[in-house]
Coordinates of C-alpha atoms and ligand atoms in Angstrom, one line a residue:
M26 CA -88.1 -14.5 30.3
R27 CA -84.9 -16.0 31.9
S28 CA -85.1 -16.4 35.7
Q29 CA -82.3 -14.7 37.7
S30 CA -81.2 -16.6 40.7
P31 CA -77.8 -15.4 42.0
T32 CA -75.1 -17.6 40.5
A33 CA -71.7 -18.6 41.9
S34 CA -68.7 -16.8 40.2
Q35 CA -67.2 -18.6 37.3
P36 CA -63.6 -17.9 36.2
L37 CA -62.7 -18.0 32.6
A38 CA -59.5 -17.7 30.6
T39 CA -58.3 -17.1 27.1
S40 CA -55.0 -17.9 25.5
K41 CA -53.1 -16.8 22.4
A42 CA -55.2 -17.3 19.3
G43 CA -53.8 -18.2 15.9
L44 CA -55.7 -15.7 13.8
L45 CA -59.3 -14.5 14.0
T46 CA -61.3 -14.4 10.7
G47 CA -64.8 -14.3 9.6
R48 CA -68.0 -12.3 9.8
V49 CA -69.9 -11.8 13.0
R50 CA -73.2 -10.2 14.0
V51 CA -73.3 -8.8 17.5
P52 CA -76.6 -8.6 19.4
G53 CA -78.8 -5.5 19.6
D54 CA -77.7 -2.2 21.1
K55 CA -78.3 -2.1 24.8
S56 CA -79.2 1.6 25.0
I57 CA -81.7 1.3 22.2
S58 CA -83.2 -1.9 23.5
H59 CA -84.0 -0.3 26.9
R60 CA -85.5 2.7 25.3
A61 CA -87.6 0.7 22.8
L62 CA -89.2 -1.3 25.6
I63 CA -89.8 1.8 27.7
F64 CA -91.3 4.0 24.9
A65 CA -93.4 1.1 23.7
A66 CA -94.8 0.7 27.2
L67 CA -95.6 4.4 27.3
A68 CA -97.3 4.3 23.9
S69 CA -100.8 3.5 23.0
G70 CA -101.2 0.4 20.9
V71 CA -98.8 -2.3 19.8
S72 CA -95.0 -1.9 19.1
R73 CA -93.0 -4.7 17.6
I74 CA -89.3 -4.8 18.4
R75 CA -86.9 -6.8 16.3
G76 CA -83.3 -7.4 17.3
L77 CA -83.9 -6.6 20.9
L78 CA -80.9 -7.4 23.1
E79 CA -81.9 -10.5 25.1
A80 CA -79.4 -10.0 27.9
D81 CA -80.1 -9.7 31.7
D82 CA -80.1 -5.9 31.8
V83 CA -82.7 -5.5 29.1
V84 CA -84.7 -8.5 30.3
N85 CA -85.0 -6.7 33.7
T86 CA -86.4 -3.6 31.9
A87 CA -88.9 -5.8 30.1
K88 CA -89.9 -7.3 33.4
A89 CA -90.2 -3.8 34.9
V90 CA -92.6 -2.5 32.3
A91 CA -94.6 -5.7 32.5
A92 CA -94.8 -5.3 36.3
L93 CA -96.1 -1.8 35.7
G94 CA -98.9 -3.1 33.4
A95 CA -97.6 -3.2 29.8
S96 CA -98.2 -6.4 28.0
V97 CA -94.8 -8.0 26.9
E98 CA -94.7 -11.1 24.8
K99 CA -92.1 -12.7 22.5
V100 CA -93.6 -14.0 19.3
G101 CA -91.1 -15.7 17.1
G102 CA -88.1 -13.4 16.7
E103 CA -89.9 -10.2 17.8
W104 CA -91.1 -8.7 21.0
R105 CA -94.6 -7.4 21.0
I106 CA -95.3 -4.7 23.6
T107 CA -98.8 -3.3 24.1
G108 CA -98.4 0.0 25.9
C109 CA -100.6 1.8 28.4
G110 CA -100.3 5.3 27.1
V111 CA -98.3 8.2 28.6
G112 CA -99.2 8.2 32.3
G113 CA -101.1 5.0 32.1
L114 CA -98.9 2.5 33.9
R115 CA -100.1 0.9 37.1
Q116 CA -98.9 0.2 40.7
P117 CA -96.7 -2.9 40.7
E118 CA -97.5 -5.7 43.1
A119 CA -93.9 -6.4 44.2
P120 CA -90.5 -4.7 44.3
I121 CA -88.8 -4.3 40.9
D122 CA -85.3 -5.8 40.5
F123 CA -83.0 -4.0 38.0
G124 CA -80.2 -6.5 38.5
N125 CA -76.9 -4.9 37.3
S126 CA -78.4 -2.2 35.1
G127 CA -77.8 1.5 35.8
T128 CA -79.5 2.4 32.5
G129 CA -82.7 0.5 33.3
T130 CA -82.9 2.0 36.8
R131 CA -82.3 5.6 35.8
L132 CA -84.6 5.6 32.8
M133 CA -87.3 3.8 34.7
L134 CA -87.0 6.4 37.5
G135 CA -88.0 9.0 34.8
V136 CA -91.0 6.8 34.0
I137 CA -92.1 6.2 37.6
A138 CA -91.7 9.9 38.4
G139 CA -94.7 10.6 36.1
H140 CA -97.1 8.1 37.6
D141 CA -99.1 8.2 40.8
I142 CA -97.5 5.0 42.1
T143 CA -95.0 3.8 44.8
V144 CA -92.3 1.5 43.7
R145 CA -89.5 -0.3 45.6
M146 CA -86.5 -0.5 43.3
V147 CA -83.7 -3.0 44.1
G148 CA -80.5 -4.2 42.3
D149 CA -77.4 -6.3 42.7
A150 CA -74.3 -5.4 44.8
S151 CA -72.8 -3.4 41.9
L152 CA -75.9 -1.4 41.2
S153 CA -76.6 -0.8 44.9
R154 CA -73.3 1.1 45.0
R155 CA -74.0 3.4 42.0
P156 CA -75.0 7.0 42.4
M157 CA -78.7 7.7 41.8
G158 CA -78.5 11.3 43.1
R159 CA -77.7 12.5 39.6
V160 CA -81.3 11.6 38.5
L161 CA -83.0 11.9 41.9
I162 CA -82.0 15.6 42.3
P163 CA -83.7 16.9 39.1
L164 CA -86.6 14.4 39.3
K165 CA -87.4 15.5 42.9
R166 CA -87.6 19.1 41.6
M167 CA -90.2 17.8 39.2
G168 CA -92.3 16.1 41.9
L169 CA -90.7 12.6 42.6
Q170 CA -90.7 11.7 46.2
V171 CA -88.0 9.4 47.7
E172 CA -88.6 7.8 51.1
E173 CA -84.9 7.3 52.0
D174 CA -82.4 10.0 52.7
R175 CA -79.7 8.4 50.4
D176 CA -78.9 8.1 46.8
T177 CA -78.3 4.4 46.3
L178 CA -80.7 1.4 45.8
P179 CA -82.7 0.0 47.4
L180 CA -85.1 2.9 47.2
N181 CA -88.8 3.5 47.7
V182 CA -90.0 6.1 45.3
R183 CA -93.3 7.7 44.7
G184 CA -94.2 9.4 41.4
S185 CA -96.9 12.0 40.7
S186 CA -99.4 12.5 38.0
A187 CA -98.9 16.2 38.3
L188 CA -95.2 16.6 37.5
V189 CA -93.8 20.1 37.1
P190 CA -92.0 21.0 33.9
F191 CA -88.3 21.8 34.4
T192 CA -85.2 23.2 32.9
Y193 CA -81.9 21.5 33.9
E194 CA -78.3 21.9 32.9
L195 CA -76.6 18.6 33.2
P196 CA -73.7 18.7 35.7
V197 CA -72.2 15.5 34.3
P198 CA -72.2 14.4 30.7
S199 CA -74.8 11.6 31.1
A200 CA -77.3 10.3 28.6
Q201 CA -79.0 8.4 31.4
V202 CA -79.7 11.6 33.3
K203 CA -80.7 13.5 30.2
S204 CA -83.1 10.6 29.2
A205 CA -84.6 10.3 32.7
I206 CA -85.6 14.0 32.7
I207 CA -86.9 13.9 29.1
I208 CA -89.0 10.8 30.0
A209 CA -90.3 12.5 33.1
G210 CA -91.0 15.6 30.9
L211 CA -93.3 13.6 28.7
H212 CA -95.6 13.5 31.8
A213 CA -95.3 17.2 32.8
A214 CA -97.8 19.8 31.7
G215 CA -95.6 22.2 29.6
E216 CA -92.0 22.1 28.3
T217 CA -89.1 20.5 30.0
T218 CA -85.6 21.3 28.7
V219 CA -82.3 19.6 29.3
I220 CA -79.1 21.6 28.5
E221 CA -75.9 19.6 27.7
K222 CA -72.4 20.9 27.3
E223 CA -71.0 17.8 25.7
A224 CA -73.1 15.7 23.3
T225 CA -74.1 12.4 24.8
R226 CA -75.9 9.5 23.0
D227 CA -79.1 10.8 21.5
H228 CA -81.2 7.7 21.1
T229 CA -83.9 9.0 23.4
E230 CA -84.4 12.1 21.3
R231 CA -84.3 10.1 18.0
M232 CA -86.6 7.3 19.1
L233 CA -89.2 9.5 20.9
R234 CA -89.7 11.5 17.7
F235 CA -90.5 8.2 16.0
F236 CA -93.1 7.5 18.6
G237 CA -94.6 10.9 17.9
A238 CA -93.3 13.0 20.8
D239 CA -92.5 16.7 20.3
V240 CA -88.8 16.7 21.0
R241 CA -86.6 19.5 19.7
S242 CA -82.8 19.9 19.9
V243 CA -81.3 23.4 19.4
V244 CA -77.6 24.3 19.7
Q245 CA -77.0 27.7 21.2
D246 CA -73.6 29.1 22.2
G247 CA -72.1 25.6 22.1
L248 CA -74.8 24.1 24.4
T249 CA -77.5 21.7 23.2
H250 CA -81.0 22.5 24.5
I251 CA -83.3 19.5 24.3
T252 CA -86.9 20.4 24.8
V253 CA -89.8 18.0 25.2
R254 CA -93.5 18.9 25.3
G255 CA -95.4 17.1 28.0
D256 CA -98.9 15.7 28.1
G257 CA -98.7 14.5 24.5
E258 CA -99.4 11.0 23.3
L259 CA -97.0 8.4 22.0
A260 CA -98.2 5.9 19.3
G261 CA -96.9 2.3 19.1
H262 CA -94.1 2.0 16.6
D263 CA -92.0 -0.8 15.2
V264 CA -88.3 -0.7 16.1
T265 CA -85.4 -2.7 14.6
V266 CA -82.5 -2.5 17.0
P267 CA -79.0 -2.3 15.3
G268 CA -75.9 -4.1 16.6
D269 CA -74.3 -2.7 19.7
P270 CA -71.0 -0.8 18.9
S271 CA -70.0 -1.4 22.6
S272 CA -70.2 -5.1 22.1
A273 CA -68.6 -5.0 18.7
A274 CA -65.7 -3.1 20.3
F275 CA -64.2 -6.4 21.7
F276 CA -64.2 -8.0 18.2
A277 CA -62.6 -4.9 16.7
A278 CA -60.0 -4.9 19.5
A279 CA -59.3 -8.6 19.1
A280 CA -58.9 -8.3 15.3
L281 CA -56.4 -5.5 15.7
I282 CA -54.1 -7.2 18.2
V283 CA -54.2 -10.8 17.0
P284 CA -51.7 -11.1 14.1
G285 CA -53.2 -11.9 10.7
S286 CA -56.8 -11.3 11.8
D287 CA -59.5 -10.0 9.4
V288 CA -63.0 -9.7 11.0
T289 CA -66.2 -8.0 9.7
I290 CA -68.8 -7.1 12.3
E291 CA -72.1 -6.7 10.5
G292 CA -75.0 -4.2 11.1
V293 CA -73.4 -2.1 13.8
L294 CA -74.9 1.2 15.0
V295 CA -72.5 4.0 13.9
N296 CA -74.4 7.0 15.4
P297 CA -71.7 9.7 15.8
T298 CA -72.5 9.9 19.5
R299 CA -71.2 6.3 19.9
T300 CA -68.2 6.0 17.5
G301 CA -65.3 7.6 19.4
F302 CA -63.7 4.3 20.0
Y303 CA -63.5 3.5 16.2
L304 CA -62.2 6.9 15.4
T305 CA -59.5 6.5 18.0
L306 CA -58.5 3.1 16.6
Q307 CA -58.2 4.7 13.1
E308 CA -55.9 7.4 14.6
M309 CA -53.8 4.7 16.2
G310 CA -53.2 3.3 12.7
G311 CA -55.8 0.6 12.9
D312 CA -57.3 -0.7 9.6
V313 CA -60.9 -0.1 10.5
A314 CA -63.4 0.6 7.7
F315 CA -67.1 1.4 7.9
L316 CA -68.6 -0.4 4.9
N317 CA -72.1 -0.4 3.4
T318 CA -73.2 2.5 5.7
R319 CA -77.0 2.8 5.6
E320 CA -79.9 4.1 7.8
E321 CA -82.1 1.7 9.7
G322 CA -85.0 3.0 11.8
G323 CA -83.6 6.5 12.2
E324 CA -80.1 5.3 13.2
P325 CA -77.0 5.0 11.0
V326 CA -75.7 1.4 10.6
A327 CA -72.6 0.0 8.9
D328 CA -70.5 -3.2 8.6
I329 CA -67.2 -2.7 10.3
R330 CA -64.2 -4.5 8.8
V331 CA -61.1 -4.6 11.1
R332 CA -57.7 -6.1 10.1
F333 CA -54.7 -6.7 12.3
S334 CA -52.6 -3.5 12.2
K335 CA -49.3 -2.1 13.5
L336 CA -50.6 0.4 16.1
K337 CA -49.1 3.6 17.6
G338 CA -50.1 5.3 20.9
V339 CA -52.2 8.4 20.7
S340 CA -53.7 11.1 22.9
V341 CA -57.4 10.7 23.3
P342 CA -59.1 14.1 24.0
A343 CA -61.4 14.5 27.0
Q344 CA -64.2 15.8 24.8
R345 CA -64.4 12.5 23.0
A346 CA -65.2 10.6 26.3
P347 CA -69.0 10.6 26.0
S348 CA -68.9 9.0 22.6
M349 CA -66.8 6.1 23.8
I350 CA -67.5 6.0 27.5
D351 CA -68.1 2.2 27.7
E352 CA -65.1 1.4 25.4
Y353 CA -62.2 2.5 27.5
P354 CA -61.4 -0.9 29.0
A355 CA -61.2 -2.3 25.4
L356 CA -59.2 0.7 24.3
A357 CA -56.8 0.3 27.2
V358 CA -56.2 -3.3 26.1
V359 CA -55.5 -2.3 22.5
A360 CA -53.2 0.5 23.8
A361 CA -51.1 -2.2 25.6
F362 CA -50.2 -3.6 22.2
A363 CA -49.5 -0.2 20.5
D364 CA -46.1 1.3 20.0
G365 CA -45.7 4.2 22.4
V366 CA -47.9 5.9 25.0
T367 CA -51.7 6.2 24.8
C368 CA -53.1 9.0 27.1
M369 CA -56.8 8.9 27.8
Q370 CA -58.3 11.9 29.5
G371 CA -61.7 13.0 30.8
L372 CA -62.4 9.6 32.4
S373 CA -63.9 10.6 35.8
E374 CA -67.3 9.1 34.8
L375 CA -65.6 5.7 34.5
K376 CA -65.4 5.7 38.3
V377 CA -69.2 5.3 38.6
K378 CA -69.9 2.5 36.1
E379 CA -70.6 -1.1 37.0
S380 CA -67.3 -0.9 38.9
D381 CA -64.7 1.8 39.3
R382 CA -63.6 1.1 35.8
L383 CA -60.6 3.4 35.9
A384 CA -59.1 1.4 38.9
A385 CA -60.3 -2.0 37.6
T386 CA -58.8 -1.4 34.1
A387 CA -55.5 -0.2 35.6
A388 CA -55.3 -3.1 38.0
G389 CA -56.0 -5.6 35.2
L390 CA -53.3 -4.2 33.0
I391 CA -50.8 -4.3 35.9
A392 CA -51.7 -7.9 36.6
N393 CA -50.8 -8.7 33.0
G394 CA -47.4 -6.9 33.0
V395 CA -48.5 -3.7 31.3
D396 CA -46.9 -0.4 32.3
V397 CA -49.9 1.9 33.2
K398 CA -50.5 4.9 35.3
A399 CA -53.9 5.9 36.6
E400 CA -54.4 9.5 37.5
P401 CA -57.6 11.2 38.6
G402 CA -59.7 11.2 35.4
A403 CA -56.9 9.8 33.2
L404 CA -55.2 6.6 32.2
I405 CA -51.8 6.5 30.6
V406 CA -50.8 3.2 29.0
H407 CA -47.3 2.4 27.8
G408 CA -47.6 -0.1 25.0
A409 CA -45.2 -2.7 23.8
A410 CA -44.9 -5.2 21.0
T411 CA -45.6 -8.1 23.4
V412 CA -47.8 -8.3 26.4
A413 CA -46.9 -10.9 29.1
G414 CA -50.4 -11.7 30.2
G415 CA -50.6 -14.5 32.8
G416 CA -52.6 -12.4 35.2
I417 CA -55.8 -13.0 37.1
V418 CA -58.1 -10.0 36.7
T419 CA -60.7 -9.0 39.3
T420 CA -63.9 -8.0 37.5
H421 CA -65.9 -6.5 40.4
L422 CA -69.2 -7.6 38.8
D423 CA -68.3 -5.6 35.6
H424 CA -69.1 -7.3 32.3
R425 CA -66.9 -4.9 30.3
I426 CA -63.8 -5.5 32.5
A427 CA -64.4 -9.3 32.0
M428 CA -64.7 -9.0 28.2
A429 CA -61.8 -6.6 27.7
F430 CA -59.3 -8.8 29.5
L431 CA -60.6 -12.0 27.9
T432 CA -59.8 -10.1 24.6
M433 CA -56.3 -9.3 25.9
G434 CA -55.7 -13.0 26.5
L435 CA -56.1 -13.7 22.8
A436 CA -52.9 -11.9 22.0
G437 CA -50.9 -12.1 25.3
E438 CA -47.9 -14.4 25.7
H439 CA -49.6 -16.3 28.6
P440 CA -53.3 -16.9 29.2
V441 CA -55.4 -14.2 30.9
T442 CA -57.9 -15.3 33.5
V443 CA -60.9 -13.3 34.8
D444 CA -62.1 -14.2 38.2
D445 CA -65.8 -14.2 37.1
A446 CA -67.4 -14.3 33.7
T447 CA -71.0 -14.8 34.7
M448 CA -71.9 -11.2 34.5
I449 CA -71.1 -11.1 30.8
A450 CA -74.7 -12.2 30.5
T451 CA -75.9 -8.8 31.6
S452 CA -75.0 -7.3 28.2
F453 CA -73.6 -10.0 25.9
P454 CA -74.4 -13.7 26.6
E455 CA -73.2 -14.7 23.1
F456 CA -69.7 -13.2 23.6
R457 CA -67.8 -16.4 24.1
G458 CA -69.6 -18.4 21.3
L459 CA -69.1 -15.6 18.8
M460 CA -65.4 -15.2 19.7
E461 CA -64.9 -19.0 19.4
G462 CA -66.6 -18.9 16.0
L463 CA -63.8 -16.6 14.8
G464 CA -61.1 -18.9 16.1
A465 CA -60.6 -17.9 19.8
T466 CA -59.9 -20.4 22.5
F467 CA -61.4 -20.2 26.0
T468 CA -60.8 -22.4 29.0
D469 CA -62.8 -22.8 32.3
P470 CA -59.9 -22.9 34.8
I471 CA -61.9 -24.0 37.9
R472 CA -65.5 -25.2 37.7
Q473 CA -67.2 -23.9 40.8
T474 CA -70.5 -25.4 42.0
E475 CA -73.4 -23.3 43.3
Ligands
LIG528 C1 -76.1 4.8 28.6 C2 -75.4 5.9 28.9 C3 -74.0 5.8 29.5 C4 -73.4 4.4 29.3 C5 -74.4 3.3 29.6 C6 -75.6 3.4 28.8 C7 -77.5 5.0 28.1 O1 -74.1 6.0 30.8 O2 -72.3 4.3 30.1 O3 -73.8 2.0 29.4 O4 -78.1 4.0 27.6 O5 -78.0 6.1 28.2 P1 -74.1 7.6 31.4 O6 -75.3 8.2 30.9 O7 -74.2 7.4 32.9 O8 -72.8 8.1 30.9

């Protein structure tokens, strides 16, 4: 596994591309990759994972489950995990570093909650600012103990082998919170139920069923009740991870805004809880087609063909936000090239991502000459046929801000620079190489030494 010494920041710039053409395969979905490792570690026997995202966030989760006693090895192109059974993980010898990953931290809090172990959890500067109270509050009700009286990392947490089952209505639409409680519920004697008002990504529910857990989802009066039976067993299972629609989003955005482009992104996850971005692009007049739709390992997958299009501004409803929560920076970039106003609502969760993404997106657009207004929970972008570019974007340790604005530079009049591109490796180390393969040009403005 890759070692993670802190690296110096590294600016990167893109400039106007001719046209982007070809086929591209993006790496495995980040959400599914984290879950595959975690459920494999909680299962008895061997699980083989193909297509696992080998980016820092997921590698940190792999290291975490290894530190807790699961056997993790890479054999050829697949990851082989030998799990310890539900409740069978062990006390780690050292603190566990989750790097930049909120998903890894929150899901693993659900795991640690169910074990009689004490763990010191640490992360980078971005992760250490992110709110953990949203998972700590319900998990404490189930039996997790937290030494510190705060809700940010670093934290010393102590789990319990006698967790209490629980029913919890999510106060925020968060798949991470839902998943942490369901995972803890695997370890509680009885039934644990999470109630959600707005559907969030359902990979935990789908994948746990494959591993043999008793997980039921019932819709009642517009609310989804997800119930897991605790104290069952999970059996090792093979998982093939589909391509990440959140990584594919940058290629779709680039193809739409760079004149003459025609790009097909192969094997992308098109689970309806993740496709709000693509639906919005179609509403904007984008030529976006899902081809060869099929089912792989319990998830729908398609090849997405995107061609340069004349776009118009649209209103994106707040209810759609959970199905495209990570794609707003990319959508804001596309909106800058559309004719008219794009109004995005229901964005308050963007404030607690790897950065305050609402503020960082607005600032990046302004730096590149785009007319934008940020309101509490909303972003209003006034598009134009040409975007000046020429700005330097502050990324605040946020990979998606970096990739979104590098995408903008491919169609702006002047190059767009991001102040730091190193953290792209947290989710998508192949981003630059794959974009270059389609015809994009990157430049390293200043080489900094460590
Ligand atoms: C994720 C859920 C989302 C998303 C994150 C991955 C997951 O976060 O932003 O990148 O894998 O469950 P929230 O659950 O906090 O909305």
